[in-house]
Amino acid sequence: MLRGGQDPEVRVCEASLEVVPGVRCWSSGSRGRGAAAGRAVRRRRLPEPSPFLNPAQPCPVPAANPGVTMNPAVFLSLPDLRCSLLLLVTWVFTPVTTEITSLDTENIDDILNNADVALVNFYADWCRFSQMLHPIFEEASNVIKEEYPNENQVVFARVDCDQHSDIAQRYRISKYPTLKLFRNGMMMKREYRGQRSVKALADYIRQQKSDPVQELHDLAEITTLDRSKRNIIGYFEQKDSENYRVFERVANILHDDCAFLSAFGAVSKPERYSGDNIIYKPPGHSAPDMVYLGSMTNFDGTYNWIQDKCVPLVREITFENGEELTEEGLPFLILFHMKEDTESLEIFQNEVARQLISEKGTINFLHADCDKFRHPLLHIQKTPADCPVIAIDSFRHMYVFGDFRDVLIPGKLKQFVFDLHSGKLHREFHHGPDPTDIAPGQQVQDVASSPPESSFQKLAPSEYRYTLLRDRDEL
């Protein structure tokens, strides 16, 4: 069949493979366009085939057996045989191609809610980093589709944020491209920030599809657990139960924050004296285990309890999670301490919980290894020898708390954070103490200074990797 605007001497081989004398085929190289994509080949006219290969002529009867007759056989001409072989080879070796799902306000909830895992690319056509990611994202989708062919197992989707700004605002997109992971419609806290390559994206999805729960075959294995991690252990009578399905769903969401383990049947029986249960083993060997007392079939209750244990109030900042933490947009209250100094960390954690729990949504409570973060310490004229040190990084300036032991004075740490939010720390660094802080008759001195610039701002998303949409208004 001739296609519109096509040279009559050039034809497309159809699925019927009709014999057209004097026509040779070669691969068109097209992929992903139409039902016959990747298998379409073209034909160009050649001289007529040899009369000895006439498909309408029956085979001659051998002279040695004149009484034997043979049924007519049809021979393809050499060019048509080549055409058939090329079609077969092209069909076999053409990779599976998938269409990236475009999300809009009409389909986004339905598609994400029905996907076990969905990786969504929030992009803008004019963004050069988005343009560079498009072919990589599509090829990674093709690779994963071959491994997970069910349409709801893994979904690669995209959102044009210029066309659907409401969706971009809903998911707080502040840079392009942003790759967010969803599980059954729930957006994961951590977005993808790894290498933008086909292999890296495919490996990331494979990791997300791996079983997040390690099965125990002997309770003695618990003695070998890595006690530097937060461990959640579920004891169940049966794996095929609603209790375990809820546990597994929570593990899929929080496996980056905790190690999840489970035991079943006879192995778990010694720990199931009151029925199925979930145990939290905090880091270290001194802290006691905690038991979940809520309904194990209640997802929200189970998730909230485990999240509270897996995501501590005071988190550790590293070079790996620094970009993620800075992008949350909250100032940092940081304890710099030596890694082996767990006593100072425990004091800081207790005082944050006692004095600042109400400020959880206005500031990030963090601790950092003094050796790894020497540069921020030097920025505030400190060294690892001065640790433990408490400081605030507002993403414009850094402010140092007084003596570490002052943290035990009731309300002292809380006032330090309040002074940040009121602007007092900033004013006093530039213009000296507020007049209200000067005793009657005390002489006012000009002690204006310039506070050190933010050090952790350098860990924020880079303009060499993203198109940043706005600058933050920091204190």
Coordinates of C-alpha atoms in Angstrom, one line a residue:
M1 CA 0.0 0.0 0.0
L2 CA 1.4 3.4 -0.9
R3 CA 1.5 6.1 1.7
G4 CA 0.5 9.7 1.1
G5 CA 3.2 11.7 -0.5
Q6 CA 5.4 8.7 -0.9
D7 CA 7.4 7.9 -4.1
P8 CA 5.5 5.1 -5.9
E9 CA 8.8 3.3 -6.3
V10 CA 9.1 3.0 -2.5
R11 CA 6.7 0.7 -0.7
V12 CA 6.1 -0.4 2.9
C13 CA 6.1 -4.2 3.6
E14 CA 2.7 -5.0 5.1
A15 CA 2.0 -7.8 7.5
S16 CA 0.6 -10.0 4.7
L17 CA 4.1 -10.2 3.2
E18 CA 2.6 -10.2 -0.3
V19 CA 5.0 -11.2 -3.1
V20 CA 6.0 -8.2 -5.2
P21 CA 8.5 -9.3 -7.8
G22 CA 11.6 -7.2 -8.1
V23 CA 11.4 -5.6 -4.7
R24 CA 14.1 -5.5 -2.0
C25 CA 13.6 -4.6 1.6
W26 CA 15.7 -2.8 4.2
S27 CA 15.0 -1.6 7.8
S28 CA 13.5 1.9 8.1
G29 CA 15.0 2.3 11.6
S30 CA 11.7 3.8 12.9
R31 CA 10.7 3.0 16.5
G32 CA 7.7 3.6 18.6
R33 CA 5.4 5.1 16.0
G34 CA 2.3 3.1 15.2
A35 CA 1.2 -0.5 15.6
A36 CA 3.9 -1.7 13.2
A37 CA 6.6 0.5 14.7
G38 CA 10.0 -1.0 14.5
R39 CA 9.0 -3.7 12.0
A40 CA 8.3 -1.4 9.0
V41 CA 10.7 -1.9 6.1
R42 CA 10.8 -0.3 2.7
R43 CA 11.0 -1.7 -0.8
R44 CA 12.9 -0.5 -3.8
R45 CA 12.4 -1.9 -7.3
L46 CA 15.0 -4.2 -8.7
P47 CA 15.3 -6.2 -12.0
E48 CA 12.7 -9.0 -12.4
P49 CA 13.5 -12.3 -10.6
S50 CA 14.9 -15.3 -12.5
P51 CA 12.3 -17.3 -14.4
F52 CA 13.8 -20.4 -12.7
L53 CA 12.3 -19.2 -9.4
N54 CA 8.8 -18.5 -10.8
P55 CA 6.4 -19.1 -7.8
A56 CA 3.6 -20.1 -10.2
Q57 CA 5.6 -22.9 -11.9
P58 CA 5.4 -26.4 -10.3
C59 CA 8.5 -28.3 -9.5
P60 CA 9.6 -30.8 -12.3
V61 CA 9.3 -34.5 -11.7
P62 CA 12.6 -36.2 -11.3
A63 CA 13.5 -38.4 -14.3
A64 CA 14.6 -41.4 -12.1
N65 CA 11.0 -41.8 -10.7
P66 CA 8.6 -41.1 -13.6
G67 CA 5.7 -42.6 -11.7
V68 CA 5.9 -40.3 -8.8
T69 CA 4.2 -37.0 -8.8
M70 CA 4.8 -34.1 -6.4
N71 CA 2.6 -31.2 -5.3
P72 CA 3.5 -27.8 -6.6
A73 CA 5.8 -25.8 -4.2
V74 CA 5.9 -22.0 -4.0
F75 CA 9.3 -20.4 -3.9
L76 CA 9.9 -16.8 -2.8
S77 CA 12.2 -14.8 -5.0
L78 CA 15.5 -14.0 -3.4
P79 CA 14.6 -10.4 -2.8
D80 CA 11.3 -11.4 -1.1
L81 CA 13.1 -14.0 1.0
R82 CA 15.4 -11.3 2.2
C83 CA 12.4 -9.1 2.9
S84 CA 10.8 -11.8 5.1
L85 CA 14.0 -12.5 7.0
L86 CA 14.6 -8.9 7.7
L87 CA 11.1 -8.5 8.9
L88 CA 11.5 -11.4 11.3
V89 CA 14.9 -10.2 12.6
T90 CA 13.7 -6.7 13.0
W91 CA 10.6 -7.9 14.9
V92 CA 12.7 -10.1 17.2
F93 CA 15.3 -7.5 18.1
T94 CA 13.1 -4.5 18.3
P95 CA 13.0 -3.5 22.1
V96 CA 9.7 -3.0 23.9
T97 CA 8.8 0.7 23.8
T98 CA 6.5 2.3 26.2
E99 CA 4.7 5.6 26.2
I100 CA 5.4 7.8 29.1
T101 CA 2.1 8.6 30.8
S102 CA 1.2 12.3 30.8
L103 CA -0.6 13.3 33.9
D104 CA -3.2 16.0 34.2
T105 CA -5.9 17.0 36.7
E106 CA -8.3 14.5 35.3
N107 CA -6.2 11.3 35.5
I108 CA -3.4 11.9 38.0
D109 CA -5.2 10.5 41.1
D110 CA -6.6 7.4 39.3
I111 CA -3.2 6.5 37.7
L112 CA -1.1 7.1 40.8
N113 CA -3.5 5.3 43.2
N114 CA -3.5 2.2 41.0
A115 CA 0.3 2.0 40.6
D116 CA 2.4 -0.1 43.0
V117 CA 5.3 2.3 42.2
A118 CA 5.2 5.4 40.1
L119 CA 8.2 7.7 39.2
V120 CA 6.9 11.1 38.1
N121 CA 9.0 13.6 36.2
F122 CA 7.9 17.2 36.9
Y123 CA 9.4 19.2 34.1
A124 CA 9.1 22.3 31.8
D125 CA 9.8 22.2 28.1
W126 CA 11.9 25.3 28.2
C127 CA 14.2 23.9 30.9
R128 CA 17.4 22.5 29.4
F129 CA 17.9 20.0 32.2
S130 CA 14.4 18.7 31.5
Q131 CA 15.2 18.4 27.8
M132 CA 18.3 16.4 28.6
L133 CA 16.4 14.1 30.9
H134 CA 13.6 13.2 28.5
P135 CA 15.3 10.5 26.4
I136 CA 17.0 9.0 29.4
F137 CA 13.7 8.8 31.3
E138 CA 12.0 7.2 28.3
E139 CA 14.8 4.6 27.8
A140 CA 14.8 3.8 31.6
S141 CA 11.0 3.2 31.3
N142 CA 11.6 0.8 28.4
V143 CA 14.2 -1.2 30.4
I144 CA 11.9 -1.5 33.4
K145 CA 8.9 -2.3 31.4
E146 CA 10.6 -5.5 30.1
E147 CA 11.2 -6.6 33.7
Y148 CA 7.8 -5.5 35.1
P149 CA 5.3 -5.8 32.1
N150 CA 2.2 -5.4 34.2
E151 CA 1.0 -1.9 33.6
N152 CA 0.3 -1.3 37.4
Q153 CA 3.6 -2.7 38.7
V154 CA 5.7 0.3 37.7
V155 CA 4.5 3.5 36.0
F156 CA 6.8 6.2 34.5
A157 CA 4.8 9.4 34.2
R158 CA 5.4 13.1 33.7
V159 CA 3.8 16.4 34.4
D160 CA 4.2 19.5 32.2
C161 CA 4.3 22.1 35.0
D162 CA 3.7 25.0 32.7
Q163 CA 0.5 23.4 31.5
H164 CA -0.5 22.1 34.9
S165 CA 0.7 24.7 37.4
D166 CA -2.0 23.5 39.9
I167 CA -0.4 20.1 40.1
A168 CA 3.1 21.6 40.5
Q169 CA 1.8 23.7 43.4
R170 CA 0.1 20.7 44.9
Y171 CA 3.4 18.8 45.1
R172 CA 5.5 22.0 45.9
I173 CA 7.7 21.8 42.9
S174 CA 10.5 24.4 43.2
K175 CA 12.9 23.2 40.5
Y176 CA 13.0 21.4 37.2
P177 CA 13.3 18.6 36.7
T178 CA 12.0 17.0 39.9
L179 CA 11.6 13.3 40.1
K180 CA 9.1 12.1 42.8
L181 CA 8.3 8.6 43.8
F182 CA 4.8 7.5 44.6
R183 CA 3.5 4.2 46.2
N184 CA -0.2 3.5 45.7
G185 CA -0.8 7.2 45.4
M186 CA 1.2 8.3 48.4
M187 CA 4.1 10.6 47.7
M188 CA 7.4 9.4 49.3
K189 CA 9.2 11.9 51.4
R190 CA 12.5 11.5 49.5
E191 CA 12.6 12.3 45.8
Y192 CA 15.1 10.9 43.4
R193 CA 18.3 12.9 43.5
G194 CA 20.8 10.4 42.0
Q195 CA 22.6 10.2 38.7
R196 CA 20.5 10.9 35.7
S197 CA 21.4 7.9 33.6
V198 CA 19.4 4.9 32.3
K199 CA 21.2 2.5 34.6
A200 CA 20.9 4.6 37.7
L201 CA 17.2 5.2 37.2
A202 CA 16.6 1.5 36.4
D203 CA 18.6 0.4 39.5
Y204 CA 16.6 2.8 41.6
I205 CA 13.3 1.3 40.5
R206 CA 14.6 -2.2 41.0
Q207 CA 15.6 -1.3 44.6
Q208 CA 12.1 0.2 45.2
K209 CA 10.6 -3.1 43.9
S210 CA 12.7 -5.3 46.1
D211 CA 11.2 -6.8 49.3
P212 CA 11.7 -4.2 52.1
V213 CA 11.2 -6.8 54.8
Q214 CA 13.9 -9.3 55.8
E215 CA 12.5 -12.6 57.0
L216 CA 14.0 -14.2 60.1
H217 CA 14.4 -18.0 60.0
D218 CA 15.7 -18.2 63.6
L219 CA 15.2 -15.7 66.5
A220 CA 18.9 -16.1 67.2
E221 CA 19.4 -13.8 64.2
I222 CA 18.2 -10.9 66.2
T223 CA 21.4 -11.0 68.3
T224 CA 23.4 -10.1 65.1
L225 CA 21.3 -7.1 64.1
D226 CA 23.1 -3.8 63.4
R227 CA 22.2 -1.9 66.5
S228 CA 23.4 1.4 65.1
K229 CA 20.1 1.3 63.0
R230 CA 16.5 1.6 64.1
N231 CA 15.0 -1.9 63.8
I232 CA 11.3 -2.7 63.4
I233 CA 10.4 -6.4 63.9
G234 CA 7.0 -7.9 63.2
Y235 CA 6.0 -11.3 64.6
F236 CA 3.1 -12.9 62.7
E237 CA 1.3 -16.2 62.7
Q238 CA 0.8 -16.1 58.9
K239 CA 2.4 -14.2 56.1
D240 CA -0.9 -14.3 54.2
S241 CA -2.7 -12.1 56.7
E242 CA -4.1 -8.5 56.8
N243 CA -1.7 -7.8 59.8
Y244 CA 1.3 -8.5 57.6
R245 CA 0.0 -6.7 54.6
V246 CA -0.3 -3.5 56.6
F247 CA 3.2 -4.0 58.0
E248 CA 4.6 -4.6 54.6
R249 CA 2.9 -1.5 53.2
V250 CA 4.4 0.6 56.0
A251 CA 7.8 -0.9 55.3
N252 CA 7.6 0.0 51.7
I253 CA 7.3 3.7 52.7
L254 CA 9.7 3.9 55.6
H255 CA 12.4 1.4 54.6
D256 CA 14.9 4.2 54.0
D257 CA 14.6 5.2 57.7
C258 CA 14.4 1.9 59.5
A259 CA 15.4 -1.8 59.0
F260 CA 12.3 -4.0 58.8
L261 CA 12.3 -7.7 59.8
S262 CA 9.6 -10.3 60.2
A263 CA 9.2 -13.8 61.5
F264 CA 6.3 -16.3 60.9
G265 CA 4.7 -19.4 62.3
A266 CA 6.8 -21.6 64.6
V267 CA 9.8 -19.2 64.4
S268 CA 7.7 -16.3 65.7
K269 CA 5.6 -18.3 68.2
P270 CA 7.8 -17.5 71.3
E271 CA 7.2 -13.7 70.7
R272 CA 3.4 -14.1 70.0
Y273 CA 2.2 -15.0 73.5
S274 CA -0.5 -12.2 73.1
G275 CA -0.9 -12.5 69.4
D276 CA 0.8 -10.8 66.4
N277 CA 2.8 -7.8 67.5
I278 CA 5.4 -5.3 66.3
I279 CA 8.6 -4.4 68.3
Y280 CA 10.8 -1.3 67.9
K281 CA 14.5 -1.8 68.8
P282 CA 16.1 1.7 69.1
P283 CA 19.8 2.2 68.3
G284 CA 22.3 1.1 70.9
H285 CA 22.1 -1.7 73.4
S286 CA 20.9 0.2 76.5
A287 CA 17.5 1.6 75.4
P288 CA 14.5 -0.8 76.0
D289 CA 12.4 -2.2 73.3
M290 CA 9.0 -0.6 72.6
V291 CA 5.8 -2.5 71.7
Y292 CA 3.0 -1.3 69.4
L293 CA -0.3 -1.5 71.2
G294 CA -2.7 -0.3 68.5
S295 CA -4.7 -2.2 65.9
M296 CA -2.4 -3.9 63.4
T297 CA -4.9 -3.7 60.7
N298 CA -5.2 0.0 61.0
F299 CA -2.8 1.4 58.5
D300 CA -2.8 5.1 59.7
G301 CA -2.2 4.0 63.3
T302 CA 0.5 1.6 62.4
Y303 CA 2.2 4.0 60.1
N304 CA 2.2 6.9 62.5
W305 CA 3.6 4.8 65.3
I306 CA 6.4 3.4 63.2
Q307 CA 7.2 6.8 61.6
D308 CA 7.5 8.4 65.0
K309 CA 10.2 5.7 65.8
C310 CA 11.9 5.7 62.5
V311 CA 12.1 9.5 61.9
P312 CA 13.7 11.0 65.0
L313 CA 13.0 14.5 66.2
V314 CA 16.8 15.3 65.9
R315 CA 18.1 13.9 62.6
E316 CA 21.7 13.5 61.4
I317 CA 22.8 15.7 58.5
T318 CA 25.2 14.1 56.0
F319 CA 26.5 15.1 52.6
E320 CA 24.1 12.6 51.2
N321 CA 20.9 14.1 52.6
G322 CA 22.1 17.7 52.8
E323 CA 20.3 18.7 49.6
E324 CA 17.1 17.2 50.7
L325 CA 17.2 18.9 54.1
T326 CA 18.1 22.3 52.8
E327 CA 15.2 22.1 50.3
E328 CA 12.7 21.7 53.1
G329 CA 13.3 25.5 53.6
L330 CA 13.6 25.5 57.4
P331 CA 16.5 26.9 59.3
F332 CA 18.9 24.5 61.0
L333 CA 19.5 24.2 64.7
I334 CA 22.6 22.0 64.7
L335 CA 24.6 20.2 67.3
F336 CA 28.2 19.6 66.1
H337 CA 29.7 16.7 68.1
M338 CA 32.3 14.1 67.9
K339 CA 30.9 10.8 66.6
E340 CA 31.7 8.9 69.8
D341 CA 30.3 11.7 72.0
T342 CA 26.8 10.2 72.4
E343 CA 26.3 11.9 75.8
S344 CA 26.2 15.4 74.3
L345 CA 23.8 14.1 71.6
E346 CA 21.5 12.6 74.2
I347 CA 21.5 15.9 76.2
F348 CA 20.7 17.9 73.1
Q349 CA 17.9 15.4 72.0
N350 CA 16.3 15.6 75.5
E351 CA 16.4 19.4 75.6
V352 CA 15.0 19.8 72.1
A353 CA 12.1 17.4 73.0
R354 CA 11.5 19.3 76.3
Q355 CA 11.9 22.9 75.1
L356 CA 11.2 23.0 71.4
I357 CA 8.7 20.3 70.4
S358 CA 6.2 23.1 69.5
E359 CA 8.7 24.5 67.0
K360 CA 9.0 21.3 65.0
G361 CA 7.4 22.9 61.9
T362 CA 9.5 26.1 62.0
I363 CA 13.1 24.7 62.3
N364 CA 15.0 21.5 61.6
F365 CA 16.7 19.9 64.6
L366 CA 20.0 18.3 63.4
H367 CA 23.3 16.9 64.6
A368 CA 26.5 16.7 62.6
D369 CA 29.8 14.9 62.8
C370 CA 32.5 17.5 63.8
D371 CA 35.2 15.7 61.7
K372 CA 33.0 15.6 58.6
F373 CA 31.8 19.1 58.9
R374 CA 35.0 20.9 59.7
H375 CA 34.3 23.7 57.2
P376 CA 31.1 25.0 58.8
L377 CA 32.9 24.9 62.1
L378 CA 35.8 27.0 60.7
H379 CA 33.1 29.3 59.3
I380 CA 32.1 30.2 62.9
Q381 CA 35.7 30.2 64.1
K382 CA 35.5 26.8 65.8
T383 CA 37.4 23.5 65.4
P384 CA 36.5 19.9 66.3
A385 CA 38.5 20.5 69.5
D386 CA 35.7 23.0 70.5
C387 CA 32.9 20.4 70.1
P388 CA 30.2 20.1 71.2
V389 CA 28.9 23.3 69.6
I390 CA 25.4 24.4 69.0
A391 CA 24.6 26.8 66.1
I392 CA 21.8 28.0 63.9
D393 CA 22.2 28.3 60.1
S394 CA 19.4 30.5 58.7
F395 CA 20.6 30.0 55.1
R396 CA 21.8 33.6 55.2
H397 CA 23.9 33.6 58.3
M398 CA 25.2 31.4 61.1
Y399 CA 24.7 32.2 64.7
V400 CA 26.5 30.4 67.6
F401 CA 24.8 29.4 70.9
G402 CA 26.7 30.2 74.1
D403 CA 28.4 27.5 76.1
F404 CA 27.0 24.0 75.4
R405 CA 26.2 23.4 79.1
D406 CA 23.9 26.4 79.0
V407 CA 21.5 24.2 77.1
L408 CA 20.5 22.7 80.4
I409 CA 19.2 26.1 81.7
P410 CA 15.4 26.0 81.3
G411 CA 14.2 28.0 78.4
K412 CA 17.7 29.0 77.2
L413 CA 17.6 26.9 74.0
K414 CA 14.1 28.0 73.3
Q415 CA 14.9 31.7 73.6
F416 CA 17.8 31.2 71.1
V417 CA 15.3 29.9 68.5
F418 CA 12.8 32.6 69.3
D419 CA 15.5 35.3 68.8
L420 CA 16.1 33.9 65.4
H421 CA 12.4 34.1 64.4
S422 CA 12.0 37.6 65.9
G423 CA 15.1 38.9 64.0
K424 CA 16.9 39.7 67.2
L425 CA 19.9 37.5 66.4
H426 CA 20.3 39.3 63.0
R427 CA 19.9 42.8 64.5
E428 CA 22.4 42.2 67.3
F429 CA 25.0 40.8 65.0
H430 CA 24.7 44.0 62.9
H431 CA 23.9 46.6 65.4
G432 CA 24.8 45.3 68.9
P433 CA 22.4 44.4 71.8
D434 CA 18.8 45.6 71.6
P435 CA 18.2 48.6 73.9
T436 CA 15.8 46.6 76.0
D437 CA 18.7 44.2 76.9
I438 CA 20.8 47.0 78.4
A439 CA 20.7 47.7 82.1
P440 CA 19.8 51.2 83.3
G441 CA 22.8 53.5 83.3
Q442 CA 24.9 51.0 81.3
Q443 CA 26.8 52.7 78.5
V444 CA 25.8 51.7 75.0
Q445 CA 28.7 50.6 72.9
D446 CA 28.9 50.2 69.2
V447 CA 29.6 46.5 68.8
A448 CA 28.2 46.1 65.3
S449 CA 29.5 43.0 63.5
S450 CA 28.8 40.9 60.5
P451 CA 27.7 37.3 61.2
P452 CA 29.3 34.5 59.2
E453 CA 27.5 33.7 56.0
S454 CA 25.5 30.4 55.7
S455 CA 27.6 27.4 55.2
F456 CA 24.9 24.8 54.6
Q457 CA 23.3 26.8 51.9
K458 CA 26.0 25.4 49.6
L459 CA 24.3 21.9 50.0
A460 CA 21.1 23.2 48.4
P461 CA 20.1 22.1 44.9
S462 CA 22.6 23.4 42.4
E463 CA 21.9 25.7 39.4
Y464 CA 24.2 23.4 37.4
R465 CA 21.8 20.6 37.9
Y466 CA 18.3 22.2 38.2
T467 CA 16.4 25.2 37.0
L468 CA 15.5 26.9 40.3
L469 CA 12.2 28.7 40.3
R470 CA 12.7 31.1 43.2
D471 CA 15.0 32.3 45.9
R472 CA 14.1 31.8 49.5
D473 CA 13.5 34.6 51.8
E474 CA 15.7 33.7 54.7
L475 CA 16.3 35.3 58.1

